[in-house]
Short mmCIF file of C-alpha atoms in Angstrom, two decimals:
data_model
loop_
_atom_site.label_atom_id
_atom_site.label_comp_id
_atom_site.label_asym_id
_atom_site.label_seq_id
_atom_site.Cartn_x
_atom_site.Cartn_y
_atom_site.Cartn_z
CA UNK A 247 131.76 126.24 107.20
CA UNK A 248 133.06 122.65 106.69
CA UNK A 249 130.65 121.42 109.43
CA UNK A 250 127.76 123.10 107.97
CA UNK A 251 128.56 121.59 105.13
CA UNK A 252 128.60 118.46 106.20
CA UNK A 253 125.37 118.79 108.26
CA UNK A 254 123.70 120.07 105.42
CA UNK A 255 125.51 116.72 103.29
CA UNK A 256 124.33 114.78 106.06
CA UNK A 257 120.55 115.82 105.84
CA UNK A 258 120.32 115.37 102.23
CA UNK A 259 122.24 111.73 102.48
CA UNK A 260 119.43 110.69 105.00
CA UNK A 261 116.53 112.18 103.07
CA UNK A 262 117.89 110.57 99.61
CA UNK A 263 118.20 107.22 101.89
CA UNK A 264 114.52 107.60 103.26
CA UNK A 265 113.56 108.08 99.75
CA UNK A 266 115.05 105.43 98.04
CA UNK A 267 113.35 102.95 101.13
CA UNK A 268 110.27 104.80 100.52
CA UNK A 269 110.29 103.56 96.75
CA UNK A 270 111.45 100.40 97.62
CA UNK A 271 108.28 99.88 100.04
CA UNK A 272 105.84 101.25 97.54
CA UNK A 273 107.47 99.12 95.24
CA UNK A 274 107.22 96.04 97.08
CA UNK A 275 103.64 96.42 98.05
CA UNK A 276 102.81 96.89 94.74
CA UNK A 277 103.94 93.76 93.96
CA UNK A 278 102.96 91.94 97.11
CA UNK A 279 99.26 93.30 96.31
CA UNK A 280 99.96 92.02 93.03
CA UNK A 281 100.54 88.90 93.66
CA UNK A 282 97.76 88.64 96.32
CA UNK A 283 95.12 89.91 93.76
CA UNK A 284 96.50 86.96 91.42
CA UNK A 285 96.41 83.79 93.80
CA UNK A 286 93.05 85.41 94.98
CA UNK A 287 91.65 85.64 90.98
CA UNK A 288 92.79 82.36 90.45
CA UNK A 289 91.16 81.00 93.17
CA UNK A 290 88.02 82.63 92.69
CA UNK A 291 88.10 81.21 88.80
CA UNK A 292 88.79 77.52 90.52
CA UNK A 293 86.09 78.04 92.63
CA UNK A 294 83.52 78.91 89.97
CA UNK A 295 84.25 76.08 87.65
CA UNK A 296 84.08 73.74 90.69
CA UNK A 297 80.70 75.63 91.17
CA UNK A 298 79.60 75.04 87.31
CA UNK A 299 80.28 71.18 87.90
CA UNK A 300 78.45 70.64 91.03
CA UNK A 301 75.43 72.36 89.41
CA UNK A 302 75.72 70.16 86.50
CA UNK A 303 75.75 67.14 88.60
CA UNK A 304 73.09 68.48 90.73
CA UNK A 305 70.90 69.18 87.66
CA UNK A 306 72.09 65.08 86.55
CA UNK A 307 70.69 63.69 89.60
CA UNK A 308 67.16 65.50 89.14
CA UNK A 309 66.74 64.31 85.72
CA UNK A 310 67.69 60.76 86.73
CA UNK A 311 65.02 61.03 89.62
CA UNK A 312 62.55 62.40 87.32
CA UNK A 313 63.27 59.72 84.88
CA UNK A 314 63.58 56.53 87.27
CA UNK A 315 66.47 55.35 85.50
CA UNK A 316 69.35 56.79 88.49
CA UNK A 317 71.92 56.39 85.46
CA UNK A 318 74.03 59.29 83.92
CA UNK A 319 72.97 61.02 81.08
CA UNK A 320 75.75 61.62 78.04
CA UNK A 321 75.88 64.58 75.84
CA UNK A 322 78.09 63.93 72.59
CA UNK A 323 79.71 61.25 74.61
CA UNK A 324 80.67 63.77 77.83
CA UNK A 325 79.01 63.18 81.12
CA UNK A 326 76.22 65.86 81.73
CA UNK A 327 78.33 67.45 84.80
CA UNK A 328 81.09 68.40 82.66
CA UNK A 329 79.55 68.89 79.39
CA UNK A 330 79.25 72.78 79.98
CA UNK A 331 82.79 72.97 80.84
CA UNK A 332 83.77 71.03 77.90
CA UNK A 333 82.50 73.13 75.92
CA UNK A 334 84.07 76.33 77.54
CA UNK A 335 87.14 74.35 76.75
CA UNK A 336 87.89 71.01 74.74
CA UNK A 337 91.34 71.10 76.34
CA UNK A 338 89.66 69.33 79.49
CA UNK A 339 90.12 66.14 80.49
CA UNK A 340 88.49 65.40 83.21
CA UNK A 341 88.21 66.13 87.14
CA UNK A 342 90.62 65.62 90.18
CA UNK A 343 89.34 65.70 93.68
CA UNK A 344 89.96 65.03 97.45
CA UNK A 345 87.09 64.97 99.85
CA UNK A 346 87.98 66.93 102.21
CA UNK A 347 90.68 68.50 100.66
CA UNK A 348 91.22 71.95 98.75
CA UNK A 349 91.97 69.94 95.74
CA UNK A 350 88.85 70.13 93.22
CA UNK A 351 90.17 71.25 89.93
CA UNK A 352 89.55 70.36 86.27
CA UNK A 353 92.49 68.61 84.70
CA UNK A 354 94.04 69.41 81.47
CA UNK A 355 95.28 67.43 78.69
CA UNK A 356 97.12 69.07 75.53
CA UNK A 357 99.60 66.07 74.13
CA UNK A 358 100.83 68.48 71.41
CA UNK A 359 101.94 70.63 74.36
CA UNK A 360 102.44 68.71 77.49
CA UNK A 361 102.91 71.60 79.69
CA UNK A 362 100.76 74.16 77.84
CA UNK A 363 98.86 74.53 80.97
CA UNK A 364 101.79 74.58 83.33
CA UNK A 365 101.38 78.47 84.09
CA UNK A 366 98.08 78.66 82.31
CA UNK A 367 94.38 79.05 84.25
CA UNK A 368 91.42 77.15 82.38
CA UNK A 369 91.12 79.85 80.15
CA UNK A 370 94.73 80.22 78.71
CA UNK A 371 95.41 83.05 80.67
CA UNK A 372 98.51 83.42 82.35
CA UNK A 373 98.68 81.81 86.07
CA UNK A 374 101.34 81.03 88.31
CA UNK A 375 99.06 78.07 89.87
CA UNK A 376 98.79 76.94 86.22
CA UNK A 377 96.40 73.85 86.04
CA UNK A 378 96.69 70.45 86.73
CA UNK A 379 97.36 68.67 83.45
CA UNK A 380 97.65 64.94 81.75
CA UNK A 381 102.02 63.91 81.29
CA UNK A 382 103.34 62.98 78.10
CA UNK A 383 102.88 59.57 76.66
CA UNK A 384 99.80 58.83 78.52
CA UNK A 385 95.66 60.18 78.80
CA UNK A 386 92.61 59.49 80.61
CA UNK A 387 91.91 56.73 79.95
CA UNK A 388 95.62 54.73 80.11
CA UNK A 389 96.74 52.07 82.21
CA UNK A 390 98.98 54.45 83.93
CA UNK A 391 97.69 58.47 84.19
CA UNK A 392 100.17 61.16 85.10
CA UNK A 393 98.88 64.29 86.12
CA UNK A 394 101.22 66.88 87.41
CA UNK A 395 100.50 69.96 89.68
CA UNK A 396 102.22 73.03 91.50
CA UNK A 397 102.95 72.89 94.98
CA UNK A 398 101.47 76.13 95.80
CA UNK A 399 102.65 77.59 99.34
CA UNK A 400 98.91 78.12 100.24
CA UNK A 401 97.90 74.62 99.45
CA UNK A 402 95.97 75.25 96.48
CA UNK A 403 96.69 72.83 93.42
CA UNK A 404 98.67 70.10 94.92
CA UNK A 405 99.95 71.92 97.69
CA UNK A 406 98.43 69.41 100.21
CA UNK A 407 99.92 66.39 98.20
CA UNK A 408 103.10 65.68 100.42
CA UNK A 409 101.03 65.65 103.41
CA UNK A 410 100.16 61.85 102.42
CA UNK A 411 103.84 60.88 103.79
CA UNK A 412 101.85 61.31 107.27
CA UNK A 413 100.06 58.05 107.98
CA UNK A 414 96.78 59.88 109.42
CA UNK A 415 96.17 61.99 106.61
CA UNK A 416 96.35 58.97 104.10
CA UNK A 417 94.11 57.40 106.34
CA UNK A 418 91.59 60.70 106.41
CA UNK A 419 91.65 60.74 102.61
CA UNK A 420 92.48 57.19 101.16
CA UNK A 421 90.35 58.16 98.35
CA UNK A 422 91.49 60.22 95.47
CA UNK A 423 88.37 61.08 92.87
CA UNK A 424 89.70 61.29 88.99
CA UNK A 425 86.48 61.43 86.64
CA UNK A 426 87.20 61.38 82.98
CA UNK A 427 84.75 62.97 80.98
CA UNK A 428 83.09 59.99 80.64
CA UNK A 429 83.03 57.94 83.51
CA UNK A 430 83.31 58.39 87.06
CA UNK A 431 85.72 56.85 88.65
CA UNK A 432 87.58 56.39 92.01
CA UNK A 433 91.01 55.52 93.19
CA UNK A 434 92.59 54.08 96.65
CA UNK A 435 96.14 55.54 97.17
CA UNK A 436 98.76 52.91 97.67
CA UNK A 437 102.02 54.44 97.75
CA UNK A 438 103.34 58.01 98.64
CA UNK A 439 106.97 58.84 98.08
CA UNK A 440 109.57 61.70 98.16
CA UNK A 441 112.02 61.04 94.95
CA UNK A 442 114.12 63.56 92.45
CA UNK A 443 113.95 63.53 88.78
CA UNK A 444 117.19 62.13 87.77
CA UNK A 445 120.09 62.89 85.58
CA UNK A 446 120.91 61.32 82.35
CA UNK A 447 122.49 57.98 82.95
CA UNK A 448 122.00 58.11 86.64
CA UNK A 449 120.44 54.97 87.83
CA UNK A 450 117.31 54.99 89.82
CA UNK A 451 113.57 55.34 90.02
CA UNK A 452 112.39 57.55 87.18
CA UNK A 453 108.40 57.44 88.28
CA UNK A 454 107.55 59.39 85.02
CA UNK A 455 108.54 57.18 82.82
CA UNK A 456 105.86 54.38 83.85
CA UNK A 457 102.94 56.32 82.46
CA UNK A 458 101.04 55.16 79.26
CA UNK A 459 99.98 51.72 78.24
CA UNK A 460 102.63 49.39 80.62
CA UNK A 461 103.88 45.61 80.11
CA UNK A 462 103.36 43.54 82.86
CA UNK A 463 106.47 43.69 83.61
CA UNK A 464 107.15 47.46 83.93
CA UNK A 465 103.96 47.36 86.00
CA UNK A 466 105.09 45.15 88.20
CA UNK A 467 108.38 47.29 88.31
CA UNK A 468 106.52 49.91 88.99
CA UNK A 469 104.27 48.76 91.84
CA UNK A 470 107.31 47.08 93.41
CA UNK A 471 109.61 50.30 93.51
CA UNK A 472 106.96 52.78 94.65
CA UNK A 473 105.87 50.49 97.33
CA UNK A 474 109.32 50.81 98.41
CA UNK A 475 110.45 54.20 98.22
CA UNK A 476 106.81 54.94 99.98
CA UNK A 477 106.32 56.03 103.78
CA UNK A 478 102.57 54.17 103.71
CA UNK A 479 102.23 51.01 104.65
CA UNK A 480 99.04 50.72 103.02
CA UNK A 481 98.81 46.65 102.56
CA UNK A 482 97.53 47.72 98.70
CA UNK A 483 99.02 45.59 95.83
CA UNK A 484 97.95 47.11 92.90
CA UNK A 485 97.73 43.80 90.15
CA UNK A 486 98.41 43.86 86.81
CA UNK A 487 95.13 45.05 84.96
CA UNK A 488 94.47 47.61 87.38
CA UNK A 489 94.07 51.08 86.37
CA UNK A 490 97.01 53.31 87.56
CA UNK A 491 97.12 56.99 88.90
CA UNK A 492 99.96 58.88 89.67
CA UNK A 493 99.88 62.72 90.97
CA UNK A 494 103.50 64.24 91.44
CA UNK A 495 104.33 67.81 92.48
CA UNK A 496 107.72 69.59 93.42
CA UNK A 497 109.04 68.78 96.80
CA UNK A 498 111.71 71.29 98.01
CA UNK A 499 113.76 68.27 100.50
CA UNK A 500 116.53 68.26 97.36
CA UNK A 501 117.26 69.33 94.14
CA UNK A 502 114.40 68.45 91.44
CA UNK A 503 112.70 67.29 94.32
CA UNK A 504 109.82 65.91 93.48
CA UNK A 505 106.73 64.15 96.09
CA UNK A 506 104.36 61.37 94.18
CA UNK A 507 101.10 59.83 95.16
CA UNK A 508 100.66 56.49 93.66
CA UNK A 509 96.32 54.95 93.42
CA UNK A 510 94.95 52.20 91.90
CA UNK A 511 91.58 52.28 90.47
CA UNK A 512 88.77 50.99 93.07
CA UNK A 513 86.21 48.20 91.66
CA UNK A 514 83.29 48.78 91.08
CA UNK A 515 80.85 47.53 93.58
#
């Protein structure tokens, strides 16, 4: 009787097992197909607004054909490209890309809210690529422009940022393209670095800090330190005068790791 028993325990100790693993996979797939769904909806709404801005510059270039006069037409003060997506939402500052790149992403700016758009898609909804968006203290059109980014695992957002501590791939994209809504402009990268955001009192490097309308000496401070943490040798010098842009995303090599690509806006030619 006992060992009946015990087979009969036995059977129902497996089956419970098998059917709490059986939950546990459903479980998990759900999620798993979750998240998949999500990075692929959030790509898909990237993709489209990348889509809406190419027709819009597409659509600029035939009117300035048309019209002889090759120059860029303004609505309410907003380049033509962008003007749609504007309008969709004022909370847009402008446009990052990298030729070549899966970077090519509208860039936020809320100052009332720094990181409003930190886990927020274009639209406000909830993301957990978020959108790239304007630092405190600084906006489009400062000396210095911070934009932060995720480093998403499949390279979206500013997932391919740290691979500019590789000599060759600063070299394949030396350019880094940062319209405002305004103006286009265009930005050669100087400096790439792998840093931490420090603790209070802790000397050091705090990058974020030099964002906003600089002295010449804190650009100078600037300039000199990131040319020094940085694994380019890029024989830029950024001057004082120059524009400033500065991308940072997390970087996983320490604590509040954090990698940072430092550009200087190109003259006009």
């Amino acid at each position: 009787m006992d060992s009946s028993n015990d087979r009969k325990k036995g059977r129902h100790l497996r089956w419970l097992v098998m059917a709490v693993c059986a939950v546990v996979f459903l479980g998990s797939a759900v999620v798993f197909s979750t998240i998949l769904w999500n990075v692929r909806r959030e790509n898909n709404t990237f993709k489209e607004l990348a889509q809406i801005a190419s027709q819009g510059e597409t659509e600029t270039a035939d009117e300035a054909a048309e019209s002889g006069d090759g120059g860029q037409e303004e609505t309410d003060s907003v380049l033509s490209r962008y003007a749609a997506l504007h309008e969709m939402n004022p909370d847009m500052a402008g446009w990052l890309k990298i030729d070549g790149t899966k970077m090519d992403y509208p860039v936020m700016h809320t100052p009332e809210d720094m990181q409003y758009y930190i886990h927020r898609d274009f639209y406000g909804k909830d993301s957990a690529s978020g959108t790239p968006f304007i630092g405190d203290y600084c906006d489009a059109d400062s000396m210095s422009v911070l934009i932060y980014g995720h480093n998403m695992k499949n390279g979206t957002m500013f997932g391919e940022l740290d691979e500019y501590e590789d000599e060759a791939y600063w070299k394949a994209h030396p350019l880094i393209r940062f319209d405002s809504l305004k103006e286009e402009r265009e930005y050669e990268v100087f400096a790439a670095f792998r840093t931490r955001l420090l603790y209070e009192g802790e000397e050091g490097f705090r990058y974020y800090q030099y964002a906003g309308e600089l002295s010449e000496e804190e650009f100078d401070e600037f300039v000199d330190q990131a040319l020094r943490a940085s694994s380019l040798d890029t024989g830029i010098v950024p001057e004082y005068g120059d524009q400033l842009l500065i991308l940072s995303t997390c970087s996983y090599h320490t604590e509040n790791g954090r990698f940072v690509v430092a550009a200087r806006r190109k003259a006009e030619s």
